[in-house]
Coordinates of C-alpha atoms and ligand atoms in Angstrom, one line a residue:
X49 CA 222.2 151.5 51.5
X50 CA 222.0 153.6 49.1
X51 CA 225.4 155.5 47.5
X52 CA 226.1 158.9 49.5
X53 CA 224.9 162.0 48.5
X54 CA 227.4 164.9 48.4
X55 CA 227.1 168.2 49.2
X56 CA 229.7 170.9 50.1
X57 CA 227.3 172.5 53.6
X58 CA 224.8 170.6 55.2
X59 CA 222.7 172.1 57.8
X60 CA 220.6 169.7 59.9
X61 CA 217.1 171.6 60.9
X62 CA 215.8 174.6 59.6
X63 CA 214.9 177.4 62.5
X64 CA 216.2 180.7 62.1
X65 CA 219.7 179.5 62.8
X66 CA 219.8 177.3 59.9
X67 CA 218.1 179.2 57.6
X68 CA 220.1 182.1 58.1
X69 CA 223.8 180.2 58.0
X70 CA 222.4 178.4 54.9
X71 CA 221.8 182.3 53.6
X72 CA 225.1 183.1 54.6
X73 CA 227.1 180.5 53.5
X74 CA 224.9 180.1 50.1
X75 CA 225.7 183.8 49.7
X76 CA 229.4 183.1 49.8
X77 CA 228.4 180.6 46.6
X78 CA 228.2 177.5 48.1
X79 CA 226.1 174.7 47.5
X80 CA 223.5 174.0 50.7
X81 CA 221.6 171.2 52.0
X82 CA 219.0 171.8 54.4
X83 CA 217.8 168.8 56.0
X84 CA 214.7 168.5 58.5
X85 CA 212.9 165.5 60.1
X86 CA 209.6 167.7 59.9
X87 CA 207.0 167.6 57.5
X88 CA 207.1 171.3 56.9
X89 CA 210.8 173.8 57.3
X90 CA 208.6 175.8 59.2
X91 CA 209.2 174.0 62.5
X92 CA 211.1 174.1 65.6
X93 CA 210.9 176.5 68.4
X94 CA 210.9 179.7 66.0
X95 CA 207.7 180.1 64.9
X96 CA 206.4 179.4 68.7
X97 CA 208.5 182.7 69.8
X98 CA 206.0 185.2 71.2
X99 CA 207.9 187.6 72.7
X100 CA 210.2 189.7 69.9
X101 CA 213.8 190.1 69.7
X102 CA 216.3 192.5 70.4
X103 CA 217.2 195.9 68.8
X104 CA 218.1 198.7 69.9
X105 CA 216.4 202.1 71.1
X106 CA 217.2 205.2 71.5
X107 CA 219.0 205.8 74.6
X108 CA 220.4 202.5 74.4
X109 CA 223.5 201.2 73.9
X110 CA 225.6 198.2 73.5
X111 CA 227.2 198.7 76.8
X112 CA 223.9 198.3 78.6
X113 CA 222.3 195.5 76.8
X114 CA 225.8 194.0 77.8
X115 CA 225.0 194.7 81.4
X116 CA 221.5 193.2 81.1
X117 CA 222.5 189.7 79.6
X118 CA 225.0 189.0 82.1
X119 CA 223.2 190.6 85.2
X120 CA 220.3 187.8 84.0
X121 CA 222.9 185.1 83.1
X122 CA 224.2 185.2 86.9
X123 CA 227.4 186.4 86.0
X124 CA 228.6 183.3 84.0
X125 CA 229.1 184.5 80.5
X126 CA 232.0 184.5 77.7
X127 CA 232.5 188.0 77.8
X128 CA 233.8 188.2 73.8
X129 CA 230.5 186.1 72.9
X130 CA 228.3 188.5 74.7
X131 CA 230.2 191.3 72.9
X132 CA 229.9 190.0 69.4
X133 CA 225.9 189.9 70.4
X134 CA 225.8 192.8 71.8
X135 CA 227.5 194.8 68.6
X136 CA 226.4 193.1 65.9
X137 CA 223.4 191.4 66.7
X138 CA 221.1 194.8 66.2
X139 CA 223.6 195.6 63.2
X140 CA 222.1 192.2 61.6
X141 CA 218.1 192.4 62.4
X142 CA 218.8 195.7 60.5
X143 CA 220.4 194.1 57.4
X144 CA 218.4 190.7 57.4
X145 CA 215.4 190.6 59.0
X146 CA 214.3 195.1 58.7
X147 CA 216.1 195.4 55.3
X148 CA 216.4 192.3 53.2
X149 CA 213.6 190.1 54.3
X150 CA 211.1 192.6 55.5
X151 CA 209.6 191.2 58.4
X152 CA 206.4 192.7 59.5
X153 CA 207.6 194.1 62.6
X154 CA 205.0 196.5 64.4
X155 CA 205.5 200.4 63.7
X156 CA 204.6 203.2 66.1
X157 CA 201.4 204.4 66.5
X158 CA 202.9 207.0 69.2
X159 CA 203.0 210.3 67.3
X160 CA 204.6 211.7 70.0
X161 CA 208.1 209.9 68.6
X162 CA 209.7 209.7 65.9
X163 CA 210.8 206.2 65.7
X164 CA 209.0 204.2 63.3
X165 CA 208.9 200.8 64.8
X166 CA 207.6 199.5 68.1
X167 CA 209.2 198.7 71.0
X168 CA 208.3 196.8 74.0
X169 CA 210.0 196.2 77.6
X170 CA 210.6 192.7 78.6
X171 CA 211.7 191.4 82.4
X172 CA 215.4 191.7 83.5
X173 CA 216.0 194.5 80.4
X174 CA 216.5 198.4 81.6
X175 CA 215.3 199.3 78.1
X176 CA 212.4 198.9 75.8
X177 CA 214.5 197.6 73.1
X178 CA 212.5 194.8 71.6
X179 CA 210.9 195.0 68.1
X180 CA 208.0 192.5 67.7
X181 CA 205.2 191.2 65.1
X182 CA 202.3 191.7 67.9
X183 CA 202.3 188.3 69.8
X184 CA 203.9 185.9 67.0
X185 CA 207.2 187.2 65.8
X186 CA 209.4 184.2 65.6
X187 CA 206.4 182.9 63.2
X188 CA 206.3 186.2 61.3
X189 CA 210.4 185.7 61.2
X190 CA 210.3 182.5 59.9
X191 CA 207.9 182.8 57.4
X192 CA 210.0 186.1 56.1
X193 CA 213.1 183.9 56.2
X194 CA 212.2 180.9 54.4
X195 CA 210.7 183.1 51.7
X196 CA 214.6 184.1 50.7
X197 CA 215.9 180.5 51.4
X198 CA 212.7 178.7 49.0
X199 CA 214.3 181.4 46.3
X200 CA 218.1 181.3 46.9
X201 CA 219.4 178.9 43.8
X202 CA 222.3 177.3 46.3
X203 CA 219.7 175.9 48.9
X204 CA 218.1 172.8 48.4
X205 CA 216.0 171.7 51.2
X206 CA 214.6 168.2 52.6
X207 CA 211.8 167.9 54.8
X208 CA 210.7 164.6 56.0
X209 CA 214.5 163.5 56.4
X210 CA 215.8 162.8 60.1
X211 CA 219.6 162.8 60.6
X212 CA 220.5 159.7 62.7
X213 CA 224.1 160.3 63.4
X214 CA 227.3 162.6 62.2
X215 CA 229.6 160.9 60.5
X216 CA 232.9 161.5 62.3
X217 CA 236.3 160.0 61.1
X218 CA 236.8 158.2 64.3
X219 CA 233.5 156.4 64.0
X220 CA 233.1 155.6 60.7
X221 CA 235.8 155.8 58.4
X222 CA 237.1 152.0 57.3
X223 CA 240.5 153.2 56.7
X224 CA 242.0 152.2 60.3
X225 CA 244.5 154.7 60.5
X226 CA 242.0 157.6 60.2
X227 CA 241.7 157.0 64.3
X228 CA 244.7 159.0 64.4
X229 CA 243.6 162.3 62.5
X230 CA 242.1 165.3 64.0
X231 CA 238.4 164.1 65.2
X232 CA 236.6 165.6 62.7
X233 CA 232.8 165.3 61.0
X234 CA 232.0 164.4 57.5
X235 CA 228.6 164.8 57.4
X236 CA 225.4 162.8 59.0
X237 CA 223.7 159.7 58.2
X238 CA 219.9 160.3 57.0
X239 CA 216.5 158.2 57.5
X240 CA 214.0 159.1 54.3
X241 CA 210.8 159.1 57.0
X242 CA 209.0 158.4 53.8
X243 CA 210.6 155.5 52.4
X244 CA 212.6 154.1 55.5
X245 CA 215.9 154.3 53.6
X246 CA 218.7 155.4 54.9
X247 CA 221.5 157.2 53.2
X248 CA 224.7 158.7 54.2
X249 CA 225.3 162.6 53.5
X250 CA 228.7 164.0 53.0
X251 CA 229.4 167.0 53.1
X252 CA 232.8 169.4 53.7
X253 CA 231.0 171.3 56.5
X254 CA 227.9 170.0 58.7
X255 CA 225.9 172.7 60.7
X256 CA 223.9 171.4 63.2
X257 CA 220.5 173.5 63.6
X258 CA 218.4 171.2 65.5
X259 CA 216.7 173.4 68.4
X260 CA 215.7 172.7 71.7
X261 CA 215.0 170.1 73.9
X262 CA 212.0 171.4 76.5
X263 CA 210.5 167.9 75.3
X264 CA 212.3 165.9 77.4
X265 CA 210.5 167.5 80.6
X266 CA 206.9 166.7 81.3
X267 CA 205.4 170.3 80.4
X268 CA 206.9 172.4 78.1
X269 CA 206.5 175.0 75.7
X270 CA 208.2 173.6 73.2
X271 CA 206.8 172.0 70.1
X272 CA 207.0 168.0 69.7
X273 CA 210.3 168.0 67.7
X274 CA 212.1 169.1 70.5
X275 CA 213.8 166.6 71.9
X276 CA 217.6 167.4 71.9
X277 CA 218.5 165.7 69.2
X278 CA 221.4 168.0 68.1
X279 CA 222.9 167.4 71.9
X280 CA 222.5 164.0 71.1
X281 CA 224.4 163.2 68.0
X282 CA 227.1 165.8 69.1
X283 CA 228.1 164.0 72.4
X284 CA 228.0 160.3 70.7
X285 CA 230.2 162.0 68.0
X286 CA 232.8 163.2 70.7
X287 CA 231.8 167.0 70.4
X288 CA 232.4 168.9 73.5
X289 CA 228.7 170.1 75.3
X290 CA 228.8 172.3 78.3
X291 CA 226.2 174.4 80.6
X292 CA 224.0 172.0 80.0
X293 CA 222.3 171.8 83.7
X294 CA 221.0 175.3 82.7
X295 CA 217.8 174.5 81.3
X296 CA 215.4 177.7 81.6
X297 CA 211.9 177.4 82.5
X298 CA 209.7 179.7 81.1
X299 CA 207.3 181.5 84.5
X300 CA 204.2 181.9 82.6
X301 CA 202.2 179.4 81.2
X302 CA 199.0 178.8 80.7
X303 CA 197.7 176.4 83.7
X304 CA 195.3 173.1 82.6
X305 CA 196.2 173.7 78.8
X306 CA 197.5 170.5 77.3
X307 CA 201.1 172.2 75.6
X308 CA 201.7 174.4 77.9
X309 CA 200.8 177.7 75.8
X310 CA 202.8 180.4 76.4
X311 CA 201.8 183.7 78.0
X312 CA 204.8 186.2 76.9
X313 CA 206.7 188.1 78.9
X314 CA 205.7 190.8 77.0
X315 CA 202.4 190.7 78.8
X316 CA 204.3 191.5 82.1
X317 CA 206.2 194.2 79.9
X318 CA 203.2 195.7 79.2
X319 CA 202.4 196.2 82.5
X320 CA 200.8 192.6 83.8
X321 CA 201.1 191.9 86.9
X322 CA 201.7 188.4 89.4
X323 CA 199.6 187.7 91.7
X324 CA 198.2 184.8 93.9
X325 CA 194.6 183.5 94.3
X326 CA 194.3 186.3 97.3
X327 CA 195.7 188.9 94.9
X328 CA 198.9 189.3 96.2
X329 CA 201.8 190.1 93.9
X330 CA 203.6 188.1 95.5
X331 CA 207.1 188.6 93.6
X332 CA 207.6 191.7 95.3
X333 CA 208.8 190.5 98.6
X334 CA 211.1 188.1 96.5
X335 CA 213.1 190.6 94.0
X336 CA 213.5 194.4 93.3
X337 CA 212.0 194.2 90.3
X338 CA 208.6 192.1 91.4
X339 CA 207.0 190.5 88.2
X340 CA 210.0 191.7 85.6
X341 CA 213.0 189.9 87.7
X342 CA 215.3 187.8 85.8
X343 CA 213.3 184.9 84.4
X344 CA 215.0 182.2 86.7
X345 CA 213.9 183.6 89.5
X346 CA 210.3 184.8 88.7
X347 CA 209.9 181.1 87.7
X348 CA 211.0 179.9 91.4
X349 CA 209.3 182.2 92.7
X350 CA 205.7 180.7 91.6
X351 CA 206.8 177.4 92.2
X352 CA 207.5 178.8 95.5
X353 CA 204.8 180.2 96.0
X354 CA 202.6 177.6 94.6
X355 CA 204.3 174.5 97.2
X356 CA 203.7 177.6 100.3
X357 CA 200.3 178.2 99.4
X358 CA 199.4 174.7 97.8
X359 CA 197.8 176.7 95.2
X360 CA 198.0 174.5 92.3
X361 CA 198.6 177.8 90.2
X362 CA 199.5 181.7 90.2
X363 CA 197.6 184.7 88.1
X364 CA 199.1 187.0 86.0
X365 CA 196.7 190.2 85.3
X366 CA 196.1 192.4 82.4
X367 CA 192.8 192.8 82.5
X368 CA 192.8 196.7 83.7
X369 CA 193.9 197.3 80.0
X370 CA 190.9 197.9 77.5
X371 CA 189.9 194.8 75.9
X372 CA 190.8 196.5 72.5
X373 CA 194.2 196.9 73.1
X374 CA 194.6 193.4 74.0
X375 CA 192.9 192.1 71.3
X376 CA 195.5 193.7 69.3
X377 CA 198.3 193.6 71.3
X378 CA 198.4 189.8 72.0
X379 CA 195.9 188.4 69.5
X380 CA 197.5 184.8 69.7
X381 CA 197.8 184.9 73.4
X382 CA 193.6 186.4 73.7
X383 CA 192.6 183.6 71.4
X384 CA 194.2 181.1 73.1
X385 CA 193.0 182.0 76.2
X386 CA 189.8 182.4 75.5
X387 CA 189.8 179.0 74.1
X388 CA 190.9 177.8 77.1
X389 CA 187.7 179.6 78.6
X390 CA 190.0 181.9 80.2
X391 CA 188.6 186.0 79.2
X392 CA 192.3 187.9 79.9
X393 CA 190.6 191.0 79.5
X394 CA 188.0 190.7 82.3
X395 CA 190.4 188.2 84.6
X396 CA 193.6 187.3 85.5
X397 CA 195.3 184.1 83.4
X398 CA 196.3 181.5 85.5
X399 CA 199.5 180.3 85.0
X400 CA 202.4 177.5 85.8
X401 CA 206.2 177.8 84.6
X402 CA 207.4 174.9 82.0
X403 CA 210.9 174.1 80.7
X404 CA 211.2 177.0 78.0
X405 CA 215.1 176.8 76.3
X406 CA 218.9 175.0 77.2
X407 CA 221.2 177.6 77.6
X408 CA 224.2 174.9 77.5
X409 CA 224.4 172.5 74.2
X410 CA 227.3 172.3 72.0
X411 CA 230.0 174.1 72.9
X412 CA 231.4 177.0 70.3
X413 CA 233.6 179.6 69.3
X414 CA 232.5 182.7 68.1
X415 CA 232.1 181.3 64.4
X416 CA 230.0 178.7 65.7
X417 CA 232.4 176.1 65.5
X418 CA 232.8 172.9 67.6
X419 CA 235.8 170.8 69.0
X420 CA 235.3 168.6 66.1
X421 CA 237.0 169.6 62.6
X422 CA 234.4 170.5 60.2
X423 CA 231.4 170.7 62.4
X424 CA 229.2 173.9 63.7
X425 CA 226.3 174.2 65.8
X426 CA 224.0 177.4 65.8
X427 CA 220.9 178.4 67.5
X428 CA 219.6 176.7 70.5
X429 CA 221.8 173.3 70.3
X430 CA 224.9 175.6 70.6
X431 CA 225.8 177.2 73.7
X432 CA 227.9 180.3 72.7
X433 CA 228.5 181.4 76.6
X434 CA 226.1 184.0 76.1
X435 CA 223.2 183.1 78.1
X436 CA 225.0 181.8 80.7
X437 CA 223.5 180.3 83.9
X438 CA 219.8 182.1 82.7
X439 CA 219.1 183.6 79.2
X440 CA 217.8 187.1 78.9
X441 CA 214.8 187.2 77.4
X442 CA 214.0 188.3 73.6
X443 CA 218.0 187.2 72.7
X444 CA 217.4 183.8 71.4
X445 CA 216.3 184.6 68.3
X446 CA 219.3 187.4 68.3
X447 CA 222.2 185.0 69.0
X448 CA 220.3 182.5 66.2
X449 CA 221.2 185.5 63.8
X450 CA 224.3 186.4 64.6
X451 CA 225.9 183.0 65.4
X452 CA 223.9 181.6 61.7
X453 CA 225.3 184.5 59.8
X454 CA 228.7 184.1 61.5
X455 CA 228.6 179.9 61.0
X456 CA 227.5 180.3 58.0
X457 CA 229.9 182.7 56.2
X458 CA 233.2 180.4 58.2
X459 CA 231.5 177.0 56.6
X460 CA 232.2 178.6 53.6
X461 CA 235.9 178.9 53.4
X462 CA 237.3 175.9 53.0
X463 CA 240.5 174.5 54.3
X464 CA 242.9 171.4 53.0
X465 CA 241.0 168.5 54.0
X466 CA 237.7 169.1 54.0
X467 CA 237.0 167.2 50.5
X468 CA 237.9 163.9 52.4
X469 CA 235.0 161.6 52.3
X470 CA 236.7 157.7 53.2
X471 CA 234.4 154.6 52.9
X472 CA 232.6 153.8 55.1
X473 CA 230.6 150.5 56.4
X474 CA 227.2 149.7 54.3
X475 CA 224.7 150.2 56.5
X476 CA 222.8 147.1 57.7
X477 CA 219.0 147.7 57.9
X478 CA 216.7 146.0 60.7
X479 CA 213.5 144.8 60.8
X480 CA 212.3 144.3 64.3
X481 CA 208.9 146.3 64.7
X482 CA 208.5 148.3 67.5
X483 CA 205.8 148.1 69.9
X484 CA 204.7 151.8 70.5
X485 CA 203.4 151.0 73.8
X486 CA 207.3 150.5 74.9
X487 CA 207.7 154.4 73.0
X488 CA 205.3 155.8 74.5
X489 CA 205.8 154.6 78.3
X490 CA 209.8 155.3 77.6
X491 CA 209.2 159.2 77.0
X492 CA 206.7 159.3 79.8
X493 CA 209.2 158.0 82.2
X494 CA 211.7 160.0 81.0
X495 CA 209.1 163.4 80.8
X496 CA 208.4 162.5 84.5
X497 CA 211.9 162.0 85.7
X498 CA 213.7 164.9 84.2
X499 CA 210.4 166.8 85.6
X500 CA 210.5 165.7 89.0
X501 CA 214.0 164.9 89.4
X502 CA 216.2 167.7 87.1
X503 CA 213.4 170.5 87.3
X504 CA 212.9 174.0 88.9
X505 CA 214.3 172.6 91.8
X506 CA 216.8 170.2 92.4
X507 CA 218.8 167.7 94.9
X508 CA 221.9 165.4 94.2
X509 CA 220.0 162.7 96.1
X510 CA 216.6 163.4 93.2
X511 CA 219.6 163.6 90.4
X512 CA 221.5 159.9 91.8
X513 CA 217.9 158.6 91.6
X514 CA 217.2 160.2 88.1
X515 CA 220.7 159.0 86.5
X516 CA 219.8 155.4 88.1
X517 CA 216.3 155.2 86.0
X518 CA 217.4 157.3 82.8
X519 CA 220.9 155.3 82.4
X520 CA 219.0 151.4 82.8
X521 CA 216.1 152.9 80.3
X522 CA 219.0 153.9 77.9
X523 CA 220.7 150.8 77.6
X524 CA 217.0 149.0 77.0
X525 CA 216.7 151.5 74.4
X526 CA 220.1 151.4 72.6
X527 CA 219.1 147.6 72.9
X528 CA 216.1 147.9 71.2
X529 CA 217.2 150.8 68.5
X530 CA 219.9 148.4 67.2
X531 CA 217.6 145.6 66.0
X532 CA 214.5 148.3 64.9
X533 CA 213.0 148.8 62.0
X534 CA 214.1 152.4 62.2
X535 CA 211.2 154.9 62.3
X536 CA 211.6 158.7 63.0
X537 CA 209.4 158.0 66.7
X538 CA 212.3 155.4 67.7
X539 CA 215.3 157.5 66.2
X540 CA 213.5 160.7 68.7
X541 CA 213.1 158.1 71.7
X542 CA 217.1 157.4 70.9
X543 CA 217.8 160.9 71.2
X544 CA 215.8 162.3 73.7
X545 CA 217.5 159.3 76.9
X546 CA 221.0 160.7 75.4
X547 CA 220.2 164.0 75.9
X548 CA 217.9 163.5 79.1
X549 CA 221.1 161.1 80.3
X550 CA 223.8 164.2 79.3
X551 CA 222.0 166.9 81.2
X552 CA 222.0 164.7 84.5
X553 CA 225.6 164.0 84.0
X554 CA 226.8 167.6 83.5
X555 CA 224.3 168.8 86.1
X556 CA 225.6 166.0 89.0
X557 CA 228.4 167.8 88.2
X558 CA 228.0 171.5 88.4
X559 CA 230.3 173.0 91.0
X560 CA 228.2 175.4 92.1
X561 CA 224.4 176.0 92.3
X562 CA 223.4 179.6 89.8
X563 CA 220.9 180.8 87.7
X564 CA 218.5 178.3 86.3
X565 CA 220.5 175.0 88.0
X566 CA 219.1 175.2 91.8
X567 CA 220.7 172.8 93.9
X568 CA 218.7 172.9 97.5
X569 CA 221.6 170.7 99.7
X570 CA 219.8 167.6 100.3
X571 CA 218.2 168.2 103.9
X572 CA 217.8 171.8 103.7
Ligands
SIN845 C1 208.3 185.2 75.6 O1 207.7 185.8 74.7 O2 208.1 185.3 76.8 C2 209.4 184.3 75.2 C3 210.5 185.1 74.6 C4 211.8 184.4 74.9 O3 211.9 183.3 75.3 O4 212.9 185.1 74.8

C-alpha cells in the first residue's frame, strides 16, 4: 500500500452538495480533496435534474413553502431542518448559484411583470416558485458550479478514484485502546480505478457526497453510479441511517425507453395532463389536486391504474400547447421523445413511474454532521428530516445547497483531536479475478428484488422473501469481494447488497405505513 495521503477535508463525490461544501469549507481557507469514482466531476444525479429548484416569488413566503414540504412529506419532518430550508435556502441560490456563479437560469419573457427570472409551478407547491434552465437545470448548475471549484486554489480534485471504506477509529486504528474513544472517522480508503492501487486518505474531516441509490431498483432514473454507496460505507462504519424505507419514485417516465428518461414534473406544471389509454385523467377521482398531487401518490396512482386496467402504461398530454413552445420549453425532454419516436407535441407521452431519490440516508444535524466524530454527509446520502416520508419536488437540489454550504463552513473549524491519524494495518491486496457473469446476474437479482419486493407497493410477506434472497447474495458477495482483485464494478456490487440489504431492514421495520413506504397488510 502505498503511504497515506493527507488532507485536512475530504469530500467523497462531487454533485452539487460536494462541490458547494468543498466552496464553503475551501472559502474558510482549508485545504480540499474532492474525490469521485467517475471519470468526469460532472456526474451523479445533478446534472440529470430536469425540473429547477426552489426560490421564491412574489407572494410567497417562507411560511408557505414550509407548509408545502411537510403537507408532501406526510407530516414526518424535523421541523428546525425544514426551517433552516425554508429561510435560507432561497437566501443561498441568490448568493451562489444567481450571484456568484451565474447560472443561466431562464428570465421572463412576460412583459406584463416585472420579475426578471422565470418561474414555473410544480405538483404538491401552492406557488410558482421554481427558477429553472429550460429542461436541464441541475446540468446547467453543475456546469456553473464546477467552473468556481476547477478555479478555487484550495480544491484539488480526483476523478477516477472510488472510496472503498471510511476509516473509523474503531475499525482501523492498530492502537487497541482507540476502541474506547468517541467513534469517530479519519478519512476513507481509496481504489486508483486506473492503476488498481489502493491508498488510505486521511483527513481531519470526511464529507460524504455520494448521491443516490435509484440503481439498486430495476428502472430508475438515476444515472449508473447510483448505487448507494454513501449508505453503504456509513452503516459498515457504525453511522446512524434512518428513513431509509422512503424511497420516492418518480410518476413520469418515459415507457419502453431503456433508462427510464424522465418526463419533468414541470410538464404537468405547465399544464400536462394524466390520462389513460381511453383519455381519462384518471388522477382526479384519486386526489384534489388530479395530476399535481403529492408525487407519492400520483406515482400509485398509475401503478394503480395501470394493475386495474392492465394497461401496461399511462399518458401524460401536452400536446394542446404549440409545438414551438415546447420545443423551447423542454428541449431535452422533445428530443428525447422524439427519439424515442414519441411526437409530444402532436400526442400524449406514455409513461411508467421509476425509483427517482432516498429521502432517508445518513442521519444529520443541521450542519450536516453524523453520529460519528469527524464525519458529514450532504446531498442525497444524508437525510436531514426534511423530506420526510415523500420529498417535495424541486427541493433536492435546494437542501444540496444549503446543507453543502452549512457542512462545509462546520468542517472547517476544527476541534482538539481531529489531527489524529493512528496506524493503521497495510492493506493486503487480492488477486482473484472476477467472473463478470456472477456481477452482472448479482445486480440483476438484486434490481429485480428490490423492484418487485421493496417497490411502489409493498408487503412484509414480499419484504421476509426479499431480506431472505438479498442477505444469502450478500454473504456470497462479501465472500467473493474479500479474495478479488478489486475493480470499481466489484467495489459497486459490494455497495449496492449493503445498501439494497439496509433499506429492507429499516423498512421491515417501519412502524407505520406513510408517504412513499406503502405497506398493503398482507391479505388485503
Ligand atoms: C422533475 O423535474 O420532475 C424532477 C425534479 C425533482 O426531482 O425535484
Amino acid at each position: 500500500m502505498k503511504s497515506p495521503v493527507e488532507t485536512e477535508i475530504l469530500i467523497i463525490g462531487s454533485g452539487l452538495a460536494g462541490a458547494v461544501a468543498a466552496i464553503s469549507a475551501a472559502d474558510e481557507g482549508k485545504q480540499v480533496l474532492i474525490i469521485t469514482k467517475s471519470a468526469e466531476l460532472k456526474s451523479g444525479n445533478t446534472p440529470k435534474a430536469q425540473g429547477g429548484i426552489v426560490y421564491t416569488s412574489s407572494g410567497d413566503t417562507p411560511e408557505k413553502l414550509k407548509e408545502d414540504i411537510i403537507k408532501a412529506g406526510d407530516y414526518h419532518y424535523w421541523n428546525k431542518a425544514v426551517d433552516q430550508l425554508c429561510i435560507s435556502g432561497p437566501e443561498l441560490v441568490n448568493e451562489y448559484l444567481i450571484e456568484r456563479f451565474k447560472v443561466n437560469f431562464d428570465l421572463n419573457s412576460d412583459k406584463t411583470t416585472s420579475a426578471e427570472l422565470s418561474f414555473t409551478r410544480e405538483a404538491a407547491h401552492s406557488e410558482p416558485r421554481i427558477i429553472y434552465s429550460k429542461d436541464k437545470t441541475g446540468d446547467s448548475i453543475q456546469t456553473a458550479t464546477l467552473k468556481a471549484v476547477n478555479n478555487h486554489p484550495n480544491i484539488t480534485a480526483l476523478t477516477d478514484h472510488t472510496a472503498l471504506d471510511l476509516l473509523t477509529l474503531s475499525h482501523h486504528s492498530i492502537k487497541s485502546a482507540d476502541i474506547y474513544e468517541k467513534p469517530a472517522c479519519f478519512g476513507a480508503m481509496v481504489l486508483d480505478n486506473q492503476n488498481g492501487e489502493v491508498k488510505a486518505v486521511y483527513a481531519k474531516r470526511t464529507i460524504l457526497a455520494t448521491g443516490g441509490l435509484g440503481q439498486i431498483f430495476l428502472h430508475t432514473t438515476n444515472p449508473e453510479e447510483s448505487i448507494g454507496d454513501g449508505i453503504a460505507m456509513a452503516w459498515r462504519a457504525g453511522a446512524r441511517c434512518f428513513n431509509l424505507q422512503f424511497i420516492q419514485f418518480h410518476p413520469t417516465t418515459l415507457f419502453g425507453s431503456k433508462d427510464r428518461f424522465l418526463i419533468s414534473e414541470a410538464v404537468r406544471g405547465e399544464g400536462g395532463k394524466l390520462i389513460d389509454g381511453n383519455g381519462n385523467e384518471f388522477m382526479q377521482s384519486v386526489h384534489e389536486k388530479g395530476s399535481l398531487a403529492p408525487r407519492d401518490i400520483v406515482a400509485r396512482g398509475i401503478h394503480q391504474t395501470m394493475l386495474d386496467t392492465g394497461q401496461p402504461c399511462m399518458f401524460l398530454d401536452i400536446s394542446f400547447k404549440k409545438r414551438d413552445w415546447i420545443e423551447k420549453r423542454f428541449p431535452s425532454i422533445y428530443k428525447n421523445c422524439l427519439l424515442a419516436g414519441v411526437d409530444m407535441a402532436a400526442e400524449p407521452i406514455p409513461v411508467v413511474p421509476a425509483a427517482h431519490y432516498s429521502c432517508g440516508g445518513v442521519g444529520v444535524n443541521l450542519a450536516g454532521h453524523t453520529s460519528l466524530k469527524r464525519l458529514y454527509a450532504v446531498g442525497e446520502v444524508a437525510c436531514t428530516g426534511v423530506h420526510g416520508a415523500n420529498r417535495l419536488a424541486s427541493t433536492s437540489l435546494l437542501e444540496a445547497l444549503v446543507w453543502g454550504h452549512e457542512a462545509g463552513k462546520d468542517a472547517a473549524q476544527f476541534q482538539e483531536g481531529d489531527d489524529y491519524f493512528p496506524q493503521i494495518e497495510s492493506w493486503v491486496e487480492e488477486t482473484e479475478e472476477i467472473d463478470p457473469a456472477l456481477i452482472a446476474q448479482d445486480w440483476l437479482t438484486i434490481k429485480n428484488t428490490m423492484w418487485n419486493y421493496a417497490g411502489l407497493i409493498r408487503t412484509r410477506q414480499r419484504l421476509h422473501r426479499a431480506q431472505t434472497i438479498l442477505r444469502n447474495l450478500q454473504n456470497e458477495i462479501e465472500d467473493f469481494y474479500q479474495k478479488a482483485r478489486l475493480s470499481p464494478s466489484i467495489v459497486g456490487l459490494r455497495n449496492g447488497i449493503q445498501t439494497a440489504n439496509a433499506i429492507i431492514t429499516a423498512t421491515l421495520e417501519a412502524r407505520e405505513s406513510r408517504g412513499t413506504h406503502y405497506l398493503l397488510e398482507d391479505g388485503e
